[in-house]
Tab-separated table of C-alpha atoms in Angstrom:
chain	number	residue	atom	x	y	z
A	1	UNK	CA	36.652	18.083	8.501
A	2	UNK	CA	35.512	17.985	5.108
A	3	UNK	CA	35.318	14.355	3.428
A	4	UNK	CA	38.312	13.360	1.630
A	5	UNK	CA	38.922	12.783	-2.144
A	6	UNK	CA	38.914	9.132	-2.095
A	7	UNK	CA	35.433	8.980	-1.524
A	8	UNK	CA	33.270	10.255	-4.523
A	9	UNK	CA	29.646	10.338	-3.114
A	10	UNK	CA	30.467	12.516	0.416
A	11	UNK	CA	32.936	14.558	-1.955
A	12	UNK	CA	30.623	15.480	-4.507
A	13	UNK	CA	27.744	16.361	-2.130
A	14	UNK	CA	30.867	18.486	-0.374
A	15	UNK	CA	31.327	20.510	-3.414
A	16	UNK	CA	28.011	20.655	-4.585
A	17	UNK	CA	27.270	22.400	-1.434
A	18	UNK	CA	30.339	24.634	-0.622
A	19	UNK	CA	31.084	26.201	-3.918
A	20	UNK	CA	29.943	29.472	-4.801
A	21	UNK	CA	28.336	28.334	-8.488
A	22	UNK	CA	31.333	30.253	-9.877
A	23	UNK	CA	33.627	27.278	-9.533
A	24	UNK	CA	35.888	28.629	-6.373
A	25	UNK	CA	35.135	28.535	-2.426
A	26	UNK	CA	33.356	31.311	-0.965
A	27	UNK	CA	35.356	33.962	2.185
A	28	UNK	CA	35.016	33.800	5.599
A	29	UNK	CA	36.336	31.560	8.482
A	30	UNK	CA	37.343	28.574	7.708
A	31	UNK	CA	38.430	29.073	4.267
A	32	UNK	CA	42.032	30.147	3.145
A	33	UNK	CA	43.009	33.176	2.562
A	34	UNK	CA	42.867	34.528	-1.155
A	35	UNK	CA	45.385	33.301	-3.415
A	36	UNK	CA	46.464	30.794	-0.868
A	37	UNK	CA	46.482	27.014	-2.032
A	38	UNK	CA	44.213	25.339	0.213
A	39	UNK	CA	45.258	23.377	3.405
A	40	UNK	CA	44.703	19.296	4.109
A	41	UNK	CA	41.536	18.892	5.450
A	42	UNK	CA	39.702	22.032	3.476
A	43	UNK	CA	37.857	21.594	-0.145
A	44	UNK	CA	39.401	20.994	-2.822
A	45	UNK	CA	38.893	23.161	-6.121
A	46	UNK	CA	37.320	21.421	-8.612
A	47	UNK	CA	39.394	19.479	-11.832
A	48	UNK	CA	40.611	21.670	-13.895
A	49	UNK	CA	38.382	21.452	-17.400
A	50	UNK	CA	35.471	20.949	-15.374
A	51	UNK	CA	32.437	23.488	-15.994
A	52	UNK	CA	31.641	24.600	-12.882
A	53	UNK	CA	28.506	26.187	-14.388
A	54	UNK	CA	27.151	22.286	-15.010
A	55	UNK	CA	27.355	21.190	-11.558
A	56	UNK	CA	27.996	18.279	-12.905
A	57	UNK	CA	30.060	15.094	-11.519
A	58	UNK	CA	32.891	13.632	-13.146
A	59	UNK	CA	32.722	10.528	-15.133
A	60	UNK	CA	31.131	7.394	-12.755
A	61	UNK	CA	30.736	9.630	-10.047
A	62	UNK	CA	26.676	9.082	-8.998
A	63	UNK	CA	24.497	11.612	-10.895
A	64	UNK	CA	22.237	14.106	-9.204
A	65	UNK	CA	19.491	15.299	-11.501
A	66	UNK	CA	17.779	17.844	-9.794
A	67	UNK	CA	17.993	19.550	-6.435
A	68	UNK	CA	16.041	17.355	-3.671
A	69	UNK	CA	13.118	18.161	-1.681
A	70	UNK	CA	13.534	18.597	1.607
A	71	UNK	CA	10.466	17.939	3.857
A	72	UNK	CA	9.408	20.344	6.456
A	73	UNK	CA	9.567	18.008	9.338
A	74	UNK	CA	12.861	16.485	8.776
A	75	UNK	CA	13.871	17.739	12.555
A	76	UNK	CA	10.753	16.710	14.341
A	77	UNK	CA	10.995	12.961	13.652
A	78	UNK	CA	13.511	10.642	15.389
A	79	UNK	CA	15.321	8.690	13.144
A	80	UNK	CA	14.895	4.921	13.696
A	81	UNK	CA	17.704	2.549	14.904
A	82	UNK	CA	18.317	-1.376	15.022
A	83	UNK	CA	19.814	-4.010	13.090
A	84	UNK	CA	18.970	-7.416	11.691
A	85	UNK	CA	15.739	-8.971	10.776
A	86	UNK	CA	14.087	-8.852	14.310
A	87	UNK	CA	14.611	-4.983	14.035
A	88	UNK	CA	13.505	-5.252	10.861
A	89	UNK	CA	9.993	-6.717	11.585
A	90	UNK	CA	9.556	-4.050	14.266
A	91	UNK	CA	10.212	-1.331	12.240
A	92	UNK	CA	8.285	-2.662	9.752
A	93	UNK	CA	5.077	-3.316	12.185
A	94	UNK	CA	5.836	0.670	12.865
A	95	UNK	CA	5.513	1.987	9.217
A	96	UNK	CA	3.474	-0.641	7.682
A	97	UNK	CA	0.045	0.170	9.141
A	98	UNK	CA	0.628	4.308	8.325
A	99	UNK	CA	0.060	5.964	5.346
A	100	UNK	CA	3.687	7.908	5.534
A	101	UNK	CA	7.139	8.169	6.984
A	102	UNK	CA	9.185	11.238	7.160
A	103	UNK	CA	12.373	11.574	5.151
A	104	UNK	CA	14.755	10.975	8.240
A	105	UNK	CA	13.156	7.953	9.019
A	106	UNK	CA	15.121	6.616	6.175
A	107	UNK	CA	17.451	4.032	7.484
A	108	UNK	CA	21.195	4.566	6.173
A	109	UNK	CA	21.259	1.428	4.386
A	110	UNK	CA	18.184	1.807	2.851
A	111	UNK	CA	18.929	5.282	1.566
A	112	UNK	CA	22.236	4.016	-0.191
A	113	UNK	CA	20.788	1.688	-1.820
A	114	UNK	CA	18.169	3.898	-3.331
A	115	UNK	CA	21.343	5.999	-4.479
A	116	UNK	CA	22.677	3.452	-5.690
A	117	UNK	CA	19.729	2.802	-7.718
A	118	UNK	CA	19.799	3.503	-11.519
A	119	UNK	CA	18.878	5.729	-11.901
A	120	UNK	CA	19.614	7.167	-8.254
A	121	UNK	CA	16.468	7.957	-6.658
A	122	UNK	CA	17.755	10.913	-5.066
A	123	UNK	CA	14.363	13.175	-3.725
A	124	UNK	CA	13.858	12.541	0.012
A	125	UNK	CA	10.245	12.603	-0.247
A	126	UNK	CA	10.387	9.553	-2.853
A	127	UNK	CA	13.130	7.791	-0.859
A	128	UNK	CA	10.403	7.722	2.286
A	129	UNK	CA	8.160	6.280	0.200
A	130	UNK	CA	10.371	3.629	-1.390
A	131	UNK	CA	10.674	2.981	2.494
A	132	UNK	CA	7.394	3.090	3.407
A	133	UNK	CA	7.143	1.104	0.688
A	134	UNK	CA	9.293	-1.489	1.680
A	135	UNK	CA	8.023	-2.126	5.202
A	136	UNK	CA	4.318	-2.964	3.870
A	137	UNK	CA	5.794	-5.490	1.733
A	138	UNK	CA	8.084	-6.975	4.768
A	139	UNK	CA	4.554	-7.073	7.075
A	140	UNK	CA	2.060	-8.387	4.513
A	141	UNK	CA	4.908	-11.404	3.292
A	142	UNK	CA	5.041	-11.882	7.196
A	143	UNK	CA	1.469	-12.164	7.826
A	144	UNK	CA	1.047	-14.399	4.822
A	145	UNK	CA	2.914	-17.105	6.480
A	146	UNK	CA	0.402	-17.936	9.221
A	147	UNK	CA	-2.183	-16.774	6.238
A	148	UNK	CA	-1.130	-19.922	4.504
A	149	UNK	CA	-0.666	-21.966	7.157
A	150	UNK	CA	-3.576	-21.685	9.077
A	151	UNK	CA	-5.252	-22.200	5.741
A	152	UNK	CA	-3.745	-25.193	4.855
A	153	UNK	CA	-4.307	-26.399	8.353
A	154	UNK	CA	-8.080	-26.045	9.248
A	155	UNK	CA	-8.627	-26.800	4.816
A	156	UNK	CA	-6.864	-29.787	3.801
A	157	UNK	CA	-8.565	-31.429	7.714
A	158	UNK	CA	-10.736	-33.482	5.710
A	159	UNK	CA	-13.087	-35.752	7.316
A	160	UNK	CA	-14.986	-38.908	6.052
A	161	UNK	CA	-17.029	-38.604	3.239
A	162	UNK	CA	-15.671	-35.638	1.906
A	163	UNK	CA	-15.799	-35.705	-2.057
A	164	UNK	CA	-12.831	-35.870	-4.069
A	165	UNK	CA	-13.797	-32.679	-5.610
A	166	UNK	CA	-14.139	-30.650	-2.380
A	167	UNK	CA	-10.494	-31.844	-1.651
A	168	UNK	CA	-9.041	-31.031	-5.065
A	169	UNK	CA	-10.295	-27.438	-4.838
A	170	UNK	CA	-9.238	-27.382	-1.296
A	171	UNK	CA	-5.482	-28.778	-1.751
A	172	UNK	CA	-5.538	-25.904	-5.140
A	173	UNK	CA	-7.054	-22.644	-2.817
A	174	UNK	CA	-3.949	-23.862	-0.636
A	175	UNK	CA	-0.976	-24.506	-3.153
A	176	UNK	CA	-1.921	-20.880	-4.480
A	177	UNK	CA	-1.769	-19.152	-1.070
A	178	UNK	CA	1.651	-20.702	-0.322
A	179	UNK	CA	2.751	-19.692	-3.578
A	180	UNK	CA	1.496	-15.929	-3.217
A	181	UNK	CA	3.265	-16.281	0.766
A	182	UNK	CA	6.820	-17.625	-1.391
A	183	UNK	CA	6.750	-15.033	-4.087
A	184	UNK	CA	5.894	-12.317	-1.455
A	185	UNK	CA	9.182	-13.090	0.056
A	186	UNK	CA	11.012	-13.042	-3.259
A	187	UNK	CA	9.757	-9.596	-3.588
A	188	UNK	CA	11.191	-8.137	-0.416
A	189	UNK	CA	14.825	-8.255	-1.419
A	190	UNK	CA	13.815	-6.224	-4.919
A	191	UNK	CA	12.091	-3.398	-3.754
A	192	UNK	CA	13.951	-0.457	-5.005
A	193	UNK	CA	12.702	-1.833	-8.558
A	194	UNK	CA	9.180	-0.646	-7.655
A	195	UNK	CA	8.096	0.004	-11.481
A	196	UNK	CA	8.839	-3.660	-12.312
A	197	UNK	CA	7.590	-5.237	-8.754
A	198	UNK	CA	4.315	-3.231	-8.973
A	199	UNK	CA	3.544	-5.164	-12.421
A	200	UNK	CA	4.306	-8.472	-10.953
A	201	UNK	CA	3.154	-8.001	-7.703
A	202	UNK	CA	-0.268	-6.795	-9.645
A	203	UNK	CA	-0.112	-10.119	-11.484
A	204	UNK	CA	0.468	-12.156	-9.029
A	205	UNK	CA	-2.315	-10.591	-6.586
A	206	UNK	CA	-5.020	-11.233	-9.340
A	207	UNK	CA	-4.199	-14.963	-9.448
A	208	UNK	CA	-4.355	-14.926	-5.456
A	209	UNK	CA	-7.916	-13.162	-5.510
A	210	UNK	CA	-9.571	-15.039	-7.754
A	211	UNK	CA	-8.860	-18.313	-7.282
A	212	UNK	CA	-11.220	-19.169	-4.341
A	213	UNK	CA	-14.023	-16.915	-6.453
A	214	UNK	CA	-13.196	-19.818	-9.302
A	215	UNK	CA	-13.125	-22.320	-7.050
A	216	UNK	CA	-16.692	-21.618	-5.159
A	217	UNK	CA	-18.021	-21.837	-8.760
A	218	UNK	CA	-18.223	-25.601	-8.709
A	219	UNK	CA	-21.647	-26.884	-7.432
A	220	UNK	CA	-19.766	-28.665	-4.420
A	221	UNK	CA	-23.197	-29.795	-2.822
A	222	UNK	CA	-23.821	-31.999	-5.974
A	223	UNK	CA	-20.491	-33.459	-5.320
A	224	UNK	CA	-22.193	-35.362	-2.329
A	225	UNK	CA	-22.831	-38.633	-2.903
A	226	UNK	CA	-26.234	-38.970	-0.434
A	227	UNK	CA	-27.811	-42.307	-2.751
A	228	UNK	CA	-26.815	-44.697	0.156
A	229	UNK	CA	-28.043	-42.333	3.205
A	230	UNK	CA	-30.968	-43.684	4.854
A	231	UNK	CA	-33.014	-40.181	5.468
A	232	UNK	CA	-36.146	-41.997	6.423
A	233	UNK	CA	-38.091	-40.425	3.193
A	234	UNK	CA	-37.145	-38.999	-0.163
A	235	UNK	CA	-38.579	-35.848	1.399
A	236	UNK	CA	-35.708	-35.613	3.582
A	237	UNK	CA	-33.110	-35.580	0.805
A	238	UNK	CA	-33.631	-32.209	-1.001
A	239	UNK	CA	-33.563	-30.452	2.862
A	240	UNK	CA	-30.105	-32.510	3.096
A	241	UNK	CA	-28.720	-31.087	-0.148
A	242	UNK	CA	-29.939	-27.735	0.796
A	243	UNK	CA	-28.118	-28.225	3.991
A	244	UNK	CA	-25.235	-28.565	2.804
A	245	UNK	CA	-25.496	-25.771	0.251
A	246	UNK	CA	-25.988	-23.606	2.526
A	247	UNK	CA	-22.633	-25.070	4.582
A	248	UNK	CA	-20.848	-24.023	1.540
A	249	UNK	CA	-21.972	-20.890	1.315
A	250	UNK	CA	-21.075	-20.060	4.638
A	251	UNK	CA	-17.385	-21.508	3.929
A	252	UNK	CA	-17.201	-19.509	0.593
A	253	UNK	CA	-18.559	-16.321	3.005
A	254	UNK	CA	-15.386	-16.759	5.476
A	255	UNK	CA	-12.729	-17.288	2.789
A	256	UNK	CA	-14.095	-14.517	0.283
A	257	UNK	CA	-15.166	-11.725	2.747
A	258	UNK	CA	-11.007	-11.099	3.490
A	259	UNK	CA	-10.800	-10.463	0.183
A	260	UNK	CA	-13.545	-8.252	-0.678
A	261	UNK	CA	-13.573	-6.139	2.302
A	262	UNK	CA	-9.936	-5.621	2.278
A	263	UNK	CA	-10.063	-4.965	-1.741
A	264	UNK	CA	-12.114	-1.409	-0.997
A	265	UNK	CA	-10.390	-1.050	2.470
A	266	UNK	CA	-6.941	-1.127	0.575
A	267	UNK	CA	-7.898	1.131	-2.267
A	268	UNK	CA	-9.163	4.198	0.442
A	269	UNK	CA	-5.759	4.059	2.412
A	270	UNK	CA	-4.072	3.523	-0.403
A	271	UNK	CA	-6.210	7.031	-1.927
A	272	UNK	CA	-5.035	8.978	1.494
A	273	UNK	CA	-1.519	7.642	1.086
A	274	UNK	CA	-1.238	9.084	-2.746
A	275	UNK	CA	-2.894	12.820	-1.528
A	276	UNK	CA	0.198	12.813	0.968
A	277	UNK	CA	2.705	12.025	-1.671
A	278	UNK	CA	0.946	14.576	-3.869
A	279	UNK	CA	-1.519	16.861	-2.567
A	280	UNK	CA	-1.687	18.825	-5.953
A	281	UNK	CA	-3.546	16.081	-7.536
A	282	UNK	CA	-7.535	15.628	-6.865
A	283	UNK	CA	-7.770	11.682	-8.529
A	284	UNK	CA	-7.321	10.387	-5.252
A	285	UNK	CA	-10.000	11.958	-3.236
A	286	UNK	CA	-12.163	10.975	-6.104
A	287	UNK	CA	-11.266	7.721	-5.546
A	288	UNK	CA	-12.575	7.373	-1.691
A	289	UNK	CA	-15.369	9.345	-2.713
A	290	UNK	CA	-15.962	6.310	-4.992
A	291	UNK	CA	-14.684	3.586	-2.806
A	292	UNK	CA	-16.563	4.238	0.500
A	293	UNK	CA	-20.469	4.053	-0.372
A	294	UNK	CA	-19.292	0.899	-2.107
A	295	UNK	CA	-17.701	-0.348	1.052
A	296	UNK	CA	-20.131	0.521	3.217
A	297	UNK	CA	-22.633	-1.505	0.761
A	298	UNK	CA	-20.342	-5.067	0.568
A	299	UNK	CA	-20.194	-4.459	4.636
A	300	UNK	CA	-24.149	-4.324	5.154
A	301	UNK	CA	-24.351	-7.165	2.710
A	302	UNK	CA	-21.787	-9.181	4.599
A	303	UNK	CA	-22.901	-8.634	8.199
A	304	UNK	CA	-26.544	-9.007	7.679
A	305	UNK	CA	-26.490	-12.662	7.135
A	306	UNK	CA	-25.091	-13.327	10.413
A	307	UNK	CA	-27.436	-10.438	12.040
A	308	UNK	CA	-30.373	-13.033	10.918
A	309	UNK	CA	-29.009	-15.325	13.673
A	310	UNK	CA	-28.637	-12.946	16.111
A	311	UNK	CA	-31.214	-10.261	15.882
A	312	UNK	CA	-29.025	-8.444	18.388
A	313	UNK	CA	-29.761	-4.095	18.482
A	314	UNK	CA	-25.650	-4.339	18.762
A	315	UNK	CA	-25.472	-5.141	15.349
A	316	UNK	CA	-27.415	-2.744	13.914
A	317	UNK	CA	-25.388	0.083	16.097
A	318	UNK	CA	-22.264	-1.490	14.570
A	319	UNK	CA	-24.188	-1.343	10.955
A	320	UNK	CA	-24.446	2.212	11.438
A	321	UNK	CA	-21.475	3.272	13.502
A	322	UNK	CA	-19.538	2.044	10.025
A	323	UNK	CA	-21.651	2.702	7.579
A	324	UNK	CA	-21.291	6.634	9.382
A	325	UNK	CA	-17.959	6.041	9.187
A	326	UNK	CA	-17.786	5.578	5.249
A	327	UNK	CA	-20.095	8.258	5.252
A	328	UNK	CA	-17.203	10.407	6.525
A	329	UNK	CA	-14.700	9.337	4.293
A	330	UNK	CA	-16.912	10.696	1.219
A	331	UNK	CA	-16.762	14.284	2.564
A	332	UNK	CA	-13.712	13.772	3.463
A	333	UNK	CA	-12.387	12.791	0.161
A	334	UNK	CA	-14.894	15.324	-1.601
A	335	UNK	CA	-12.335	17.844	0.864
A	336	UNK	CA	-9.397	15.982	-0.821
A	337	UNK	CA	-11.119	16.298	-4.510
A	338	UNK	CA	-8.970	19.538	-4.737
A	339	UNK	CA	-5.709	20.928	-5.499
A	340	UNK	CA	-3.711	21.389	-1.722
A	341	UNK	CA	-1.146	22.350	-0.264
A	342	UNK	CA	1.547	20.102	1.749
A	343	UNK	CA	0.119	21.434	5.126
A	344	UNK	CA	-3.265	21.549	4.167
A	345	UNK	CA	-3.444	18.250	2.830
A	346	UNK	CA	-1.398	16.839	5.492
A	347	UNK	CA	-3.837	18.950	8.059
A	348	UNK	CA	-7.326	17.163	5.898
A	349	UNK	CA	-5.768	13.796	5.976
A	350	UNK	CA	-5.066	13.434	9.780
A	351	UNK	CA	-8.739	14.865	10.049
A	352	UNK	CA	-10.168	12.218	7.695
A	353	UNK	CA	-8.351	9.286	9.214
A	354	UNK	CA	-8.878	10.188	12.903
A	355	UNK	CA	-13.109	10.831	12.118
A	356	UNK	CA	-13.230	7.396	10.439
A	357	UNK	CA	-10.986	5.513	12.564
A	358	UNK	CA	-12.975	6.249	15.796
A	359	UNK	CA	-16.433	5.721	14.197
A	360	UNK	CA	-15.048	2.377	12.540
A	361	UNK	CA	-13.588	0.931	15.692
A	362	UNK	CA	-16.834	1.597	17.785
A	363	UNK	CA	-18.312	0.101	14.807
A	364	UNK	CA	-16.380	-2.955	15.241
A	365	UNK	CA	-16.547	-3.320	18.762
A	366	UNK	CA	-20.475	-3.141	18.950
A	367	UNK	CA	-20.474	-5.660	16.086
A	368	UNK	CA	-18.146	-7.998	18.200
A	369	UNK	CA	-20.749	-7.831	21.496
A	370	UNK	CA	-23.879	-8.346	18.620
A	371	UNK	CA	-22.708	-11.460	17.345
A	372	UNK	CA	-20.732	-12.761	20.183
A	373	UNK	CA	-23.058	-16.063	20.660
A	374	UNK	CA	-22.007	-16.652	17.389
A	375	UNK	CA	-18.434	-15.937	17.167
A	376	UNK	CA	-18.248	-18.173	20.507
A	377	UNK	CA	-19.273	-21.136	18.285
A	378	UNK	CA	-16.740	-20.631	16.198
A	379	UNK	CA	-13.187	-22.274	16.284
A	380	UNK	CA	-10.262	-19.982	17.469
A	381	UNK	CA	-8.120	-21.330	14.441
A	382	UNK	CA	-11.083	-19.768	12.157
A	383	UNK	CA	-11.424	-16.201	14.240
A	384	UNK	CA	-7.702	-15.551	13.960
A	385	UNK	CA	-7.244	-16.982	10.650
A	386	UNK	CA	-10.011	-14.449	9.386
A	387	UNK	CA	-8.101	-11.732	11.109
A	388	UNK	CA	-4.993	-12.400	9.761
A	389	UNK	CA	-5.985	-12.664	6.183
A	390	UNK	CA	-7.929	-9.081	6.322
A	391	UNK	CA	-4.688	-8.158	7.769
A	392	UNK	CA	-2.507	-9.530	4.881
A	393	UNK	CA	-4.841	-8.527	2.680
A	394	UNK	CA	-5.077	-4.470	3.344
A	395	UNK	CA	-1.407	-4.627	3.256
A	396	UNK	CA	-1.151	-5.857	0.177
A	397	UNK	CA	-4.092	-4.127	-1.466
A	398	UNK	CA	-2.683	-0.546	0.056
A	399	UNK	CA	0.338	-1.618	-1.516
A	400	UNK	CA	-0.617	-2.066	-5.246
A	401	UNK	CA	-3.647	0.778	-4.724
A	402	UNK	CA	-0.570	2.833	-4.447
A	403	UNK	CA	0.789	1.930	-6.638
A	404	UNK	CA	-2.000	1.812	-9.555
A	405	UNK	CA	-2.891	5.525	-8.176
A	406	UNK	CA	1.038	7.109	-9.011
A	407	UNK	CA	0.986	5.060	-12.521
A	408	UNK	CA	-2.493	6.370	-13.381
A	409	UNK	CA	-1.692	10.361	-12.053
A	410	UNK	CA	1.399	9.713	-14.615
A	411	UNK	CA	-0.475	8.416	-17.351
A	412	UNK	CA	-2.634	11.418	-16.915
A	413	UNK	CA	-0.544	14.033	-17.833
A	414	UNK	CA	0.217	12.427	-20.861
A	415	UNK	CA	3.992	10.814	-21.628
A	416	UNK	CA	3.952	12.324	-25.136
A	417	UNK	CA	3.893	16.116	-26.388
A	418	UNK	CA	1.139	15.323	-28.444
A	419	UNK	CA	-0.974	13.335	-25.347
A	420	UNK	CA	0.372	16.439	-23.174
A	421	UNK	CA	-0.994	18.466	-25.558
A	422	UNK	CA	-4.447	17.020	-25.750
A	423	UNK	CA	-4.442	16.921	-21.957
A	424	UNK	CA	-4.318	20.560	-21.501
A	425	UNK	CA	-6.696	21.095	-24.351
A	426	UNK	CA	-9.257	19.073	-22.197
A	427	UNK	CA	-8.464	21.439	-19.124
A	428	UNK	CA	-9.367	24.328	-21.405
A	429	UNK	CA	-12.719	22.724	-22.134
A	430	UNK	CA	-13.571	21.711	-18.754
A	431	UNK	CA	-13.171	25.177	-17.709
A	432	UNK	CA	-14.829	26.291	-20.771
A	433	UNK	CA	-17.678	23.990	-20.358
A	434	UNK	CA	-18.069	24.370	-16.027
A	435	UNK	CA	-18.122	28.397	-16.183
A	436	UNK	CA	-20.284	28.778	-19.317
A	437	UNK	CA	-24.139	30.125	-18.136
A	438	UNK	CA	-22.682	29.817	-14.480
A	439	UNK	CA	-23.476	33.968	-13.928
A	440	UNK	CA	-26.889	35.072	-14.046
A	441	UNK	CA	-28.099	38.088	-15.769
């Protein structure tokens, strides 16, 4: 039975869909008879005065700009199901750690409230991403609670002789996490207002990574006060400072490595996850092109400090296995570096992540057996606190790469004639300038 007058939405979408375009119903069963009123229960005409040639709702009735996409797999996908916040965290551990959802994965609520949106976001392949969206910003606000925690737990454990300094810096790094975890969570209830939260979340992520990179900028060894230790020789004393130096480096190497790895780690998925949303545009396979030999170079950095210690042939596998596995993701975004279509860049994408995936992880895993001595001597609170924050971290950093890559591929076709205009005259001259002496004679 067709939906009834009294509600506009389903009754607009009814006579979007059933009328011929000539403003009157269209033969054949189910319809009445020519020059028959219509029965109860069958569409309505539509108001008298209204242009049927418009298509366009009355007066408060939502508007529709535009006919929606409709994605190819809308049939294949089963539609997700659950209420409340438990539900909520599942589904959100389901989407978060992909690079896509499918329209019909959109949950009821969440698609009325993107038509509800002004303006109404109304295509289904934006509405999956508002989605996606959504659940990486549920799961990286989650994880940030035992972030913060864990943080404030194993850094604010001071013991005796600790400077007032060191504890300063230590009770700031921790105020700022907890802040980032609160505002997070203020976030989650105002995601359909992705222009404005992708500004502020932006903000508010640059505060987050660079206040322990601030903070490891004070000379904390010379905060020591070692006049009234007895070291049995001046000698002794600079080897003491030095010790201690090198303590703090290996602190600042635990709290900033998160960051930094998960920085490049976040702006590659984030890369893949734009080429899904638009596989016509070839800045995002630039991007990983860019993004992985740097990665691969932090990585080596990172890990060889700790290789020192072990000398294990484990770790170099591992070195390789990932540094391979980078290696991939430039020819595969050198693949991606090109105008596609949906399948095919659907088809290059799954290829990409499935190469890398299985060389990183056997990366990670040889890594794990190389410098397990090591990782023994650690405490549990630091392995799993380490974890979590590269966790957090990629979440949060796919998050705004996604967002930074959509506002730049908008900037770049220009929001003025005149800008439009000077970006297709630079289109001109890159062809001009690429094909020029390209044929010998």
């Amino acid at each position: 039975m067709a939906p009834q007058p009294h509600d506009p939405v389903k009754w607009y979408e009814c006579l979007m869909s059933s009328h011929d375009g000539r403003g009157r119903p269209p033969g054949g069963p189910g319809w009445p008879p020519p020059g028959q009123p219509p029965q109860q229960g069958w569409p309505q005409p539509p108001p008298q005065g209204w242009p049927p040639q418009q298509q366009q709702p009355p007066q408060g009735w939502p508007q529709h700009p535009g006919a929606p996409r409709h994605s190819h797999l809308i049939a294949t996908v089963k539609p997700p199901a659950g209420h409340g916040a438990g539900a909520m965290a599942l589904l959100s551990l389901k989407r978060a750690f992909r690079l896509r959802i499918e329209p019909n994965e959109v949950l009821e609520d969440e698609r009325a409230r993107l038509l509800a949106a002004r303006p109404a976001i109304t295509d289904e392949t934006q509405q999956a991403f508002m989605a996606w969206r959504r659940s990486v910003l549920f799961m990286a606000a989650l994880l940030m609670i035992p972030v913060a925690v864990l943080h404030a737990v194993e850094n604010l454990d001071f013991g005796d002789g600790i400077p007032e300094a060191w504890k300063t810096l230590a009770v700031v790094q921790v105020l700022v996490e907890i802040g980032f975890a609160i505002f997070l969570w203020t976030q989650v209830p105002r995601w359909t207002k992705w222009r404005r939260q992708a500004r502020t979340l932006a903000w508010a992520w640059v505060l987050y990574f660079l206040t322990p990179f601030l903070v490891f900028l004070y000379p904390l060894a010379s905060a020591f006060d070692l006049s009234q230790v007895d070291f049995g020789g001046e000698e002794a004393r600079p080897a003491a400072t030095w010790g201690i130096g090198i303590a703090v480096g290996g602190q600042a190497l635990l709290s900033l490595a998160p960051k930094i790895i998960s920085l490049l780690q976040g702006l590659i998925r984030s890369s893949i996850a734009a080429k899904t949303l638009f596989p016509g545009a070839t800045a995002p396979g630039w991007l990983m092109v860019l993004a992985a030999p740097l990665y691969a170079i932090i990585f080596y950095v990172f890990v060889l400090l700790p290789y020192q210690f072990t000398g294990s042939g484990f770790v170099v596998a591992g070195i390789a296995l990932v540094v391979l596995a980078k290696a991939s993701l430039v020819r595969s975004g050198l693949g991606l570096a090109r105008p596609l279509s949906d399948e095919a860049a659907r088809a290059a994408t799954r290829r990409a992540l499935a190469i890398w995936m299985s060389l990183f992880v056997a990366g990670v895993v040889c890594l794990v057996i190389g410098l397990f001595d090591l990782l023994r001597a650690m405490s549990v609170l630091s392995l799993v606190n380490f974890a979590l924050s590269i966790a957090a971290n990629i979440l949060v950093l796919t998050l705004i790469g996604t967002d930074a890559v959509i506002t730049g591929l908008d900037r770049a076709r220009g929001s003025t004639p005149e800008e439009r205009k000077y970006a297709e005259e630079a289109q001109a001259e890159i062809a001009a300038f690429t094909t020029a002496g390209t044929q010998d004679r």
